[in-house]
PDB file of C-alpha atoms and ligand atoms in Angstrom:
ATOM      1  CA  MET A   1     -24.458   7.898   6.351  1.00 97.00           C
ATOM      2  CA  LEU A   2     -21.614   7.817   3.533  1.00 97.00           C
ATOM      3  CA  VAL A   3     -18.822   5.291   3.703  1.00 98.00           C
ATOM      4  CA  LEU A   4     -15.740   6.065   1.046  1.00 97.00           C
ATOM      5  CA  MET A   5     -13.611   2.717   0.240  1.00 97.00           C
ATOM      6  CA  GLY A   6     -10.287   2.214  -1.647  1.00 96.00           C
ATOM      7  CA  PRO A   7      -6.700   1.017  -0.986  1.00 94.00           C
ATOM      8  CA  PRO A   8      -4.463   3.198   0.935  1.00 92.00           C
ATOM      9  CA  GLY A   9      -3.010   6.132  -1.220  1.00 90.00           C
ATOM     10  CA  VAL A  10      -5.853   6.037  -3.662  1.00 92.00           C
ATOM     11  CA  GLY A  11      -7.428   9.632  -2.574  1.00 90.00           C
ATOM     12  CA  LYS A  12      -9.900   8.803   0.138  1.00 92.00           C
ATOM     13  CA  GLY A  13      -8.743  11.824   2.693  1.00 90.00           C
ATOM     14  CA  THR A  14      -8.581  14.536  -0.130  1.00 91.00           C
ATOM     15  CA  GLN A  15     -11.988  13.523  -1.503  1.00 95.00           C
ATOM     16  CA  ALA A  16     -13.597  12.948   1.897  1.00 93.00           C
ATOM     17  CA  ALA A  17     -12.520  16.379   2.605  1.00 92.00           C
ATOM     18  CA  ARG A  18     -14.129  17.460  -0.279  1.00 94.00           C
ATOM     19  CA  LEU A  19     -17.009  16.165   0.087  1.00 95.00           C
ATOM     20  CA  GLU A  20     -17.297  17.605   3.575  1.00 94.00           C
ATOM     21  CA  ALA A  21     -17.245  21.031   2.072  1.00 93.00           C
ATOM     22  CA  ALA A  22     -19.866  20.216  -0.368  1.00 95.00           C
ATOM     23  CA  LEU A  23     -22.288  18.119   1.573  1.00 95.00           C
ATOM     24  CA  GLY A  24     -21.905  19.860   5.104  1.00 95.00           C
ATOM     25  CA  LEU A  25     -21.277  16.743   6.461  1.00 96.00           C
ATOM     26  CA  PRO A  26     -18.040  15.941   8.922  1.00 96.00           C
ATOM     27  CA  GLN A  27     -15.489  13.959   7.358  1.00 95.00           C
ATOM     28  CA  VAL A  28     -14.620  11.447  10.021  1.00 96.00           C
ATOM     29  CA  SER A  29     -11.504   9.466   9.486  1.00 94.00           C
ATOM     30  CA  THR A  30     -10.407   6.437  11.822  1.00 95.00           C
ATOM     31  CA  GLY A  31      -7.074   7.029  10.451  1.00 93.00           C
ATOM     32  CA  ALA A  32      -6.589  11.053  12.022  1.00 92.00           C
ATOM     33  CA  LEU A  33      -8.778   9.749  14.896  1.00 94.00           C
ATOM     34  CA  LEU A  34      -5.770   7.548  15.838  1.00 94.00           C
ATOM     35  CA  ARG A  35      -2.823   9.279  15.014  1.00 91.00           C
ATOM     36  CA  ALA A  36      -4.651  12.063  17.021  1.00 92.00           C
ATOM     37  CA  ALA A  37      -4.857   9.590  19.768  1.00 92.00           C
ATOM     38  CA  ARG A  38      -1.236   8.647  19.770  1.00 91.00           C
ATOM     39  CA  ARG A  39      -0.079  12.376  19.767  1.00 90.00           C
ATOM     40  CA  ASP A  40      -2.148  13.364  22.917  1.00 92.00           C
ATOM     41  CA  GLY A  41      -0.187  10.258  24.350  1.00 91.00           C
ATOM     42  CA  SER A  42      -3.735   8.378  25.490  1.00 91.00           C
ATOM     43  CA  ALA A  43      -3.586   4.368  26.332  1.00 91.00           C
ATOM     44  CA  LEU A  44      -5.697   3.837  23.271  1.00 90.00           C
ATOM     45  CA  GLY A  45      -2.791   5.968  20.835  1.00 91.00           C
ATOM     46  CA  VAL A  46       0.042   3.859  22.218  1.00 91.00           C
ATOM     47  CA  GLU A  47      -1.618   0.702  22.010  1.00 91.00           C
ATOM     48  CA  ALA A  48      -2.415   1.410  18.222  1.00 94.00           C
ATOM     49  CA  ALA A  49       0.779   2.472  17.380  1.00 93.00           C
ATOM     50  CA  LYS A  50       2.207  -0.840  17.038  1.00 91.00           C
ATOM     51  CA  PHE A  51      -0.346  -2.314  14.531  1.00 94.00           C
ATOM     52  CA  MET A  52      -0.130   1.523  12.369  1.00 93.00           C
ATOM     53  CA  ASP A  53       3.349   1.652  11.960  1.00 89.00           C
ATOM     54  CA  ALA A  54       3.734  -2.032  10.719  1.00 88.00           C
ATOM     55  CA  GLY A  55       0.850  -1.261   8.323  1.00 88.00           C
ATOM     56  CA  ASN A  56      -1.340  -3.744  10.520  1.00 91.00           C
ATOM     57  CA  LEU A  57      -5.070  -3.258  11.003  1.00 95.00           C
ATOM     58  CA  VAL A  58      -5.766  -1.803  14.701  1.00 96.00           C
ATOM     59  CA  PRO A  59      -8.232  -4.260  16.632  1.00 96.00           C
ATOM     60  CA  ASP A  60     -11.986  -4.176  15.467  1.00 96.00           C
ATOM     61  CA  GLU A  61     -12.909  -3.684  19.306  1.00 93.00           C
ATOM     62  CA  VAL A  62     -10.728  -0.588  19.326  1.00 94.00           C
ATOM     63  CA  VAL A  63     -11.613   1.181  16.277  1.00 96.00           C
ATOM     64  CA  VAL A  64     -15.574   0.642  16.873  1.00 96.00           C
ATOM     65  CA  ALA A  65     -15.061   2.512  20.349  1.00 93.00           C
ATOM     66  CA  LEU A  66     -13.018   5.001  18.916  1.00 94.00           C
ATOM     67  CA  ILE A  67     -15.644   5.790  16.049  1.00 96.00           C
ATOM     68  CA  SER A  68     -19.136   4.877  17.714  1.00 95.00           C
ATOM     69  CA  ARG A  69     -17.731   7.898  20.293  1.00 94.00           C
ATOM     70  CA  ARG A  70     -16.721  10.436  17.525  1.00 95.00           C
ATOM     71  CA  LEU A  71     -20.579   9.616  16.049  1.00 95.00           C
ATOM     72  CA  ALA A  72     -22.116  10.126  19.250  1.00 95.00           C
ATOM     73  CA  GLU A  73     -20.798  13.748  18.964  1.00 96.00           C
ATOM     74  CA  SER A  74     -23.318  16.610  17.739  1.00 96.00           C
ATOM     75  CA  ASP A  75     -21.780  17.381  14.161  1.00 96.00           C
ATOM     76  CA  ALA A  76     -22.262  13.928  13.499  1.00 95.00           C
ATOM     77  CA  GLN A  77     -26.014  13.350  14.125  1.00 93.00           C
ATOM     78  CA  ALA A  78     -27.268  14.416  10.468  1.00 92.00           C
ATOM     79  CA  GLY A  79     -24.523  11.866   9.221  1.00 95.00           C
ATOM     80  CA  ALA A  80     -20.882  11.699   8.401  1.00 97.00           C
ATOM     81  CA  ILE A  81     -18.528  10.682   5.605  1.00 97.00           C
ATOM     82  CA  LEU A  82     -16.554   7.617   6.884  1.00 97.00           C
ATOM     83  CA  ASP A  83     -13.121   7.608   5.434  1.00 95.00           C
ATOM     84  CA  GLY A  84     -10.828   4.619   6.351  1.00 95.00           C
ATOM     85  CA  PHE A  85     -13.673   2.735   8.568  1.00 97.00           C
ATOM     86  CA  PRO A  86     -15.228  -0.120   7.966  1.00 98.00           C
ATOM     87  CA  ARG A  87     -12.072  -1.680   7.054  1.00 97.00           C
ATOM     88  CA  THR A  88     -13.302  -5.225   7.560  1.00 98.00           C
ATOM     89  CA  VAL A  89     -16.646  -7.201   7.786  1.00 98.00           C
ATOM     90  CA  SER A  90     -17.141  -7.358  11.694  1.00 98.00           C
ATOM     91  CA  GLN A  91     -16.494  -3.869  11.593  1.00 98.00           C
ATOM     92  CA  ALA A  92     -19.337  -3.196   8.913  1.00 98.00           C
ATOM     93  CA  GLU A  93     -21.928  -5.327  10.874  1.00 98.00           C
ATOM     94  CA  SER A  94     -20.857  -3.065  13.773  1.00 98.00           C
ATOM     95  CA  LEU A  95     -21.605  -0.180  12.309  1.00 98.00           C
ATOM     96  CA  ASP A  96     -24.959  -1.293  11.156  1.00 97.00           C
ATOM     97  CA  SER A  97     -25.920  -2.168  14.560  1.00 96.00           C
ATOM     98  CA  MET A  98     -24.644   1.474  15.754  1.00 95.00           C
ATOM     99  CA  LEU A  99     -26.776   2.968  12.988  1.00 95.00           C
ATOM    100  CA  LYS A 100     -29.844   0.828  13.051  1.00 95.00           C
ATOM    101  CA  ALA A 101     -29.687   1.912  16.640  1.00 92.00           C
ATOM    102  CA  LYS A 102     -30.533   5.520  15.529  1.00 91.00           C
ATOM    103  CA  ASN A 103     -32.900   4.109  12.647  1.00 92.00           C
ATOM    104  CA  ARG A 104     -30.283   4.861  10.586  1.00 94.00           C
ATOM    105  CA  SER A 105     -28.174   3.219   7.511  1.00 96.00           C
ATOM    106  CA  VAL A 106     -25.203   3.234   5.297  1.00 97.00           C
ATOM    107  CA  ASP A 107     -26.537   5.280   2.128  1.00 96.00           C
ATOM    108  CA  ARG A 108     -24.002   5.158   0.130  1.00 97.00           C
ATOM    109  CA  ALA A 109     -20.486   3.152   0.034  1.00 98.00           C
ATOM    110  CA  LEU A 110     -17.840   4.680  -2.567  1.00 98.00           C
ATOM    111  CA  LEU A 111     -15.697   2.580  -3.955  1.00 97.00           C
ATOM    112  CA  LEU A 112     -12.399   4.071  -5.175  1.00 97.00           C
ATOM    113  CA  THR A 113      -9.991   2.079  -7.609  1.00 95.00           C
ATOM    114  CA  VAL A 114      -6.605   2.577  -8.976  1.00 92.00           C
ATOM    115  CA  ASP A 115      -3.819   0.271  -9.844  1.00 88.00           C
ATOM    116  CA  GLU A 116      -1.503  -0.608  -7.598  1.00 84.00           C
ATOM    117  CA  THR A 117       1.698   0.555  -8.882  1.00 85.00           C
ATOM    118  CA  ALA A 118      -0.049   4.198  -8.948  1.00 86.00           C
ATOM    119  CA  VAL A 119      -0.564   4.002  -5.051  1.00 88.00           C
ATOM    120  CA  ILE A 120       2.696   3.682  -3.787  1.00 90.00           C
ATOM    121  CA  ASP A 121       4.281   6.125  -5.986  1.00 88.00           C
ATOM    122  CA  ARG A 122       1.118   8.413  -4.420  1.00 88.00           C
ATOM    123  CA  ILE A 123       2.040   7.535  -0.814  1.00 92.00           C
ATOM    124  CA  LEU A 124       5.978   7.604  -1.264  1.00 92.00           C
ATOM    125  CA  GLY A 125       5.558  11.099  -2.274  1.00 93.00           C
ATOM    126  CA  ARG A 126       2.458  12.096  -0.005  1.00 93.00           C
ATOM    127  CA  ARG A 127       3.031  15.048   3.026  1.00 95.00           C
ATOM    128  CA  THR A 128       0.465  14.849   5.693  1.00 94.00           C
ATOM    129  CA  CYS A 129      -0.465  17.743   8.335  1.00 95.00           C
ATOM    130  CA  MET A 130      -0.473  16.160  11.733  1.00 90.00           C
ATOM    131  CA  GLN A 131      -2.604  19.450  12.932  1.00 92.00           C
ATOM    132  CA  CYS A 132      -5.500  19.113  10.354  1.00 92.00           C
ATOM    133  CA  ASN A 133      -5.217  16.225   8.347  1.00 90.00           C
ATOM    134  CA  SER A 134      -4.706  18.156   4.908  1.00 92.00           C
ATOM    135  CA  VAL A 135      -2.702  16.098   2.556  1.00 92.00           C
ATOM    136  CA  PHE A 136      -0.137  17.292  -0.221  1.00 94.00           C
ATOM    137  CA  HIS A 137       2.224  15.435  -2.587  1.00 93.00           C
ATOM    138  CA  ILE A 138       5.821  16.699  -3.405  1.00 94.00           C
ATOM    139  CA  ARG A 139       4.946  16.252  -7.115  1.00 91.00           C
ATOM    140  CA  SER A 140       1.567  16.473  -7.918  1.00 88.00           C
ATOM    141  CA  LYS A 141       0.015  18.889  -5.261  1.00 92.00           C
ATOM    142  CA  PRO A 142       3.245  20.309  -3.529  1.00 96.00           C
ATOM    143  CA  PRO A 143       2.409  22.622  -0.804  1.00 97.00           C
ATOM    144  CA  ARG A 144       3.083  26.697  -1.404  1.00 97.00           C
ATOM    145  CA  VAL A 145       5.833  26.622   0.874  1.00 96.00           C
ATOM    146  CA  ALA A 146       7.771  23.220   1.238  1.00 95.00           C
ATOM    147  CA  GLY A 147       7.181  21.421   4.835  1.00 96.00           C
ATOM    148  CA  THR A 148       4.758  23.936   5.865  1.00 97.00           C
ATOM    149  CA  CYS A 149       0.759  23.015   5.460  1.00 97.00           C
ATOM    150  CA  ASP A 150      -1.064  25.823   3.346  1.00 97.00           C
ATOM    151  CA  ALA A 151      -4.230  25.308   4.944  1.00 96.00           C
ATOM    152  CA  CYS A 152      -2.522  25.974   9.113  1.00 97.00           C
ATOM    153  CA  GLY A 153       0.559  26.894   8.914  1.00 97.00           C
ATOM    154  CA  SER A 154       2.063  23.275  10.669  1.00 97.00           C
ATOM    155  CA  GLU A 155       4.646  21.086   9.516  1.00 97.00           C
ATOM    156  CA  LEU A 156       4.007  18.549   7.433  1.00 97.00           C
ATOM    157  CA  ILE A 157       5.656  14.866   8.091  1.00 94.00           C
ATOM    158  CA  SER A 158       5.664  11.710   5.671  1.00 93.00           C
ATOM    159  CA  ARG A 159       3.746   9.537   7.754  1.00 91.00           C
ATOM    160  CA  LYS A 160       5.586   6.677   9.806  1.00 89.00           C
ATOM    161  CA  ASP A 161       3.393   4.225   7.952  1.00 89.00           C
ATOM    162  CA  ASP A 162       4.176   5.598   4.213  1.00 91.00           C
ATOM    163  CA  ASN A 163       7.503   3.734   3.735  1.00 91.00           C
ATOM    164  CA  GLU A 164       7.574   0.633   1.156  1.00 89.00           C
ATOM    165  CA  GLU A 165       7.696  -1.798   3.539  1.00 91.00           C
ATOM    166  CA  ALA A 166       4.279  -0.677   5.532  1.00 90.00           C
ATOM    167  CA  ILE A 167       2.830   0.645   2.431  1.00 91.00           C
ATOM    168  CA  ARG A 168       3.090  -3.334   1.078  1.00 91.00           C
ATOM    169  CA  THR A 169       1.380  -4.617   4.171  1.00 93.00           C
ATOM    170  CA  ARG A 170      -1.336  -2.216   3.950  1.00 92.00           C
ATOM    171  CA  LEU A 171      -2.360  -3.612   0.476  1.00 93.00           C
ATOM    172  CA  ALA A 172      -2.182  -7.058   1.498  1.00 94.00           C
ATOM    173  CA  THR A 173      -4.258  -6.256   4.230  1.00 94.00           C
ATOM    174  CA  TYR A 174      -6.804  -4.073   1.986  1.00 95.00           C
ATOM    175  CA  ARG A 175      -7.082  -6.866  -0.012  1.00 94.00           C
ATOM    176  CA  ALA A 176      -7.636  -9.839   2.492  1.00 96.00           C
ATOM    177  CA  SER A 177      -9.587  -7.776   4.908  1.00 96.00           C
ATOM    178  CA  THR A 178     -11.241  -4.675   3.171  1.00 96.00           C
ATOM    179  CA  GLU A 179     -12.126  -6.145   0.052  1.00 96.00           C
ATOM    180  CA  PRO A 180     -14.643  -8.385   1.731  1.00 97.00           C
ATOM    181  CA  VAL A 181     -16.145  -5.211   3.044  1.00 98.00           C
ATOM    182  CA  VAL A 182     -17.037  -4.065  -0.827  1.00 97.00           C
ATOM    183  CA  GLY A 183     -19.115  -7.269  -1.268  1.00 97.00           C
ATOM    184  CA  PHE A 184     -20.881  -6.595   1.601  1.00 98.00           C
ATOM    185  CA  TYR A 185     -21.960  -3.510   0.813  1.00 98.00           C
ATOM    186  CA  ARG A 186     -22.693  -4.654  -3.036  1.00 97.00           C
ATOM    187  CA  SER A 187     -24.950  -7.072  -1.675  1.00 97.00           C
ATOM    188  CA  HIS A 188     -26.566  -4.443   0.471  1.00 96.00           C
ATOM    189  CA  GLY A 189     -26.871  -2.566  -2.776  1.00 96.00           C
ATOM    190  CA  VAL A 190     -25.408   0.914  -1.764  1.00 97.00           C
ATOM    191  CA  LEU A 191     -21.976   0.163  -3.459  1.00 97.00           C
ATOM    192  CA  ARG A 192     -20.784   2.387  -6.164  1.00 97.00           C
ATOM    193  CA  GLU A 193     -17.522   2.660  -7.933  1.00 97.00           C
ATOM    194  CA  VAL A 194     -15.812   5.381  -9.553  1.00 97.00           C
ATOM    195  CA  ASP A 195     -12.358   5.440 -11.169  1.00 96.00           C
ATOM    196  CA  GLY A 196      -9.462   7.263  -8.424  1.00 94.00           C
ATOM    197  CA  GLY A 197      -7.077   7.274 -11.261  1.00 92.00           C
ATOM    198  CA  GLN A 198      -8.106  10.170 -12.757  1.00 93.00           C
ATOM    199  CA  THR A 199      -7.762  13.930 -11.461  1.00 91.00           C
ATOM    200  CA  VAL A 200      -9.254  14.926  -8.085  1.00 92.00           C
ATOM    201  CA  ASP A 201     -11.564  17.312 -10.038  1.00 96.00           C
ATOM    202  CA  LYS A 202     -12.809  13.989 -12.108  1.00 97.00           C
ATOM    203  CA  VAL A 203     -12.930  11.571  -9.068  1.00 96.00           C
ATOM    204  CA  PHE A 204     -15.190  14.509  -7.577  1.00 97.00           C
ATOM    205  CA  GLU A 205     -17.393  14.856 -10.165  1.00 97.00           C
ATOM    206  CA  GLY A 206     -17.630  10.880 -10.534  1.00 97.00           C
ATOM    207  CA  LEU A 207     -18.488  10.757  -6.666  1.00 97.00           C
ATOM    208  CA  GLN A 208     -21.284  13.640  -6.565  1.00 96.00           C
ATOM    209  CA  GLY A 209     -22.818  11.553  -9.554  1.00 95.00           C
ATOM    210  CA  ALA A 210     -22.701   8.400  -7.766  1.00 95.00           C
ATOM    211  CA  LEU A 211     -24.373   9.527  -4.532  1.00 93.00           C
ATOM    212  CA  ASN A 212     -27.311  10.187  -7.027  1.00 86.00           C
ATOM    213  CA  HIS A 213     -27.593   7.154  -8.464  1.00 83.00           C
TER     214      HIS A 213
HETATM  215  P1  AMP B 301      -5.328   5.638   6.982  1.00 65.18           P
HETATM  216  O1  AMP B 301      -5.119   6.683   7.773  1.00 65.18           O
HETATM  217  O2  AMP B 301      -6.740   5.433   7.015  1.00 65.18           O
HETATM  218  O3  AMP B 301      -4.415   5.116   6.185  1.00 65.18           O
HETATM  219  O4  AMP B 301      -5.050   4.781   8.792  1.00 65.18           O
HETATM  220  C1  AMP B 301      -3.991   4.354   9.102  1.00 65.18           C
HETATM  221  C2  AMP B 301      -3.836   2.914   9.740  1.00 65.18           C
HETATM  222  O5  AMP B 301      -4.478   3.865  10.913  1.00 65.18           O
HETATM  223  C3  AMP B 301      -4.087   2.071   8.959  1.00 65.18           C
HETATM  224  O6  AMP B 301      -2.861   1.101   8.378  1.00 65.18           O
HETATM  225  C4  AMP B 301      -4.606   0.975  10.317  1.00 65.18           C
HETATM  226  O7  AMP B 301      -3.210   0.633  11.044  1.00 65.18           O
HETATM  227  C5  AMP B 301      -5.323   2.090  11.249  1.00 65.18           C
HETATM  228  N1  AMP B 301      -6.613   2.124  10.859  1.00 65.18           N
HETATM  229  C6  AMP B 301      -7.597   3.719  10.247  1.00 65.18           C
HETATM  230  N2  AMP B 301      -8.188   2.854  10.363  1.00 65.18           N
HETATM  231  C7  AMP B 301      -8.480   1.590  10.484  1.00 65.18           C
HETATM  232  C8  AMP B 301      -9.764   0.741  11.005  1.00 65.18           C
HETATM  233  N3  AMP B 301     -11.286   0.965   9.956  1.00 65.18           N
HETATM  234  N4  AMP B 301      -9.618  -0.320  11.269  1.00 65.18           N
HETATM  235  C9  AMP B 301      -8.209  -0.850  11.998  1.00 65.18           C
HETATM  236  N5  AMP B 301      -6.899  -0.033  11.595  1.00 65.18           N
HETATM  237  C10 AMP B 301      -7.273   0.993  11.158  1.00 65.18           C
END
C-alpha cells in the first residue's frame, strides 16, 4: 500500500493519477470519494459538506468507514495509492489495523514538499473535473477548451473549498493534524520525501526513485 502525502495543492492528485497508470494500482482519494458522495446527495456526503467547505477535516470515523469500504473492492486487493488519507495519526493507526487484518502494511509514505505561497497560487488557479477528477490549472496546465475536461468532456469547476479563506484553514489544519502523520511514518521507516516544487515530470521521476529506495 502506498500513501501520498503533502499539503493541499502540492500535486498529490496529479501524481497519484500518474502512479496509477505506471503501477497499475488504483488511486484512492478520500477528497474525491467525499465529493462524489456529496454529488449523489447521500447522508454521508451532506454531513461531510459542511466540514469540507470550511476547509476543516471530516471526522475520522466517517473517512475511515469510507476508505475501509473502498479498500474492500476487488480492484484494491493488490494495493492502492492513497491520496489525501490518512490525514490524522488516528486515521494512520486505523489504516494500519485495517491492513494488518489482511497481512498487509504501508510499504511507502511519499511526502511531497513545497512552499506555502506556491500552493496558494496553485489552488486558486486549479480547475477540477467533478466527473473524472482530472485536474487542470488556468496558467500552468490549461485545458484544450476553457472550462471543459480534456479527458471526459465534462465541465471543469473551481472547488468550493478552493478559495483563499478555506485554503488558509486547510494549510493550518495540515500543520496541526497531518504533519504528525509524517513523523508517524518516519518512525516506521517508510517515509520518503520528494521536492514537489519541480515540474510534474521531475516530481514523478523523484517519486518513482523513492519507491525503490
Ligand atoms: P482533498 O481533495 O484531498 O483536498 O480533500 C478535500 C476535503 O475533503 C478536505 O479539506 C477535507 O475536508 C476532506 N477530506 C479529504 N480527505 C480527508 C481525510 N483523510 N480526513 C478528513 N477529511 C478529509
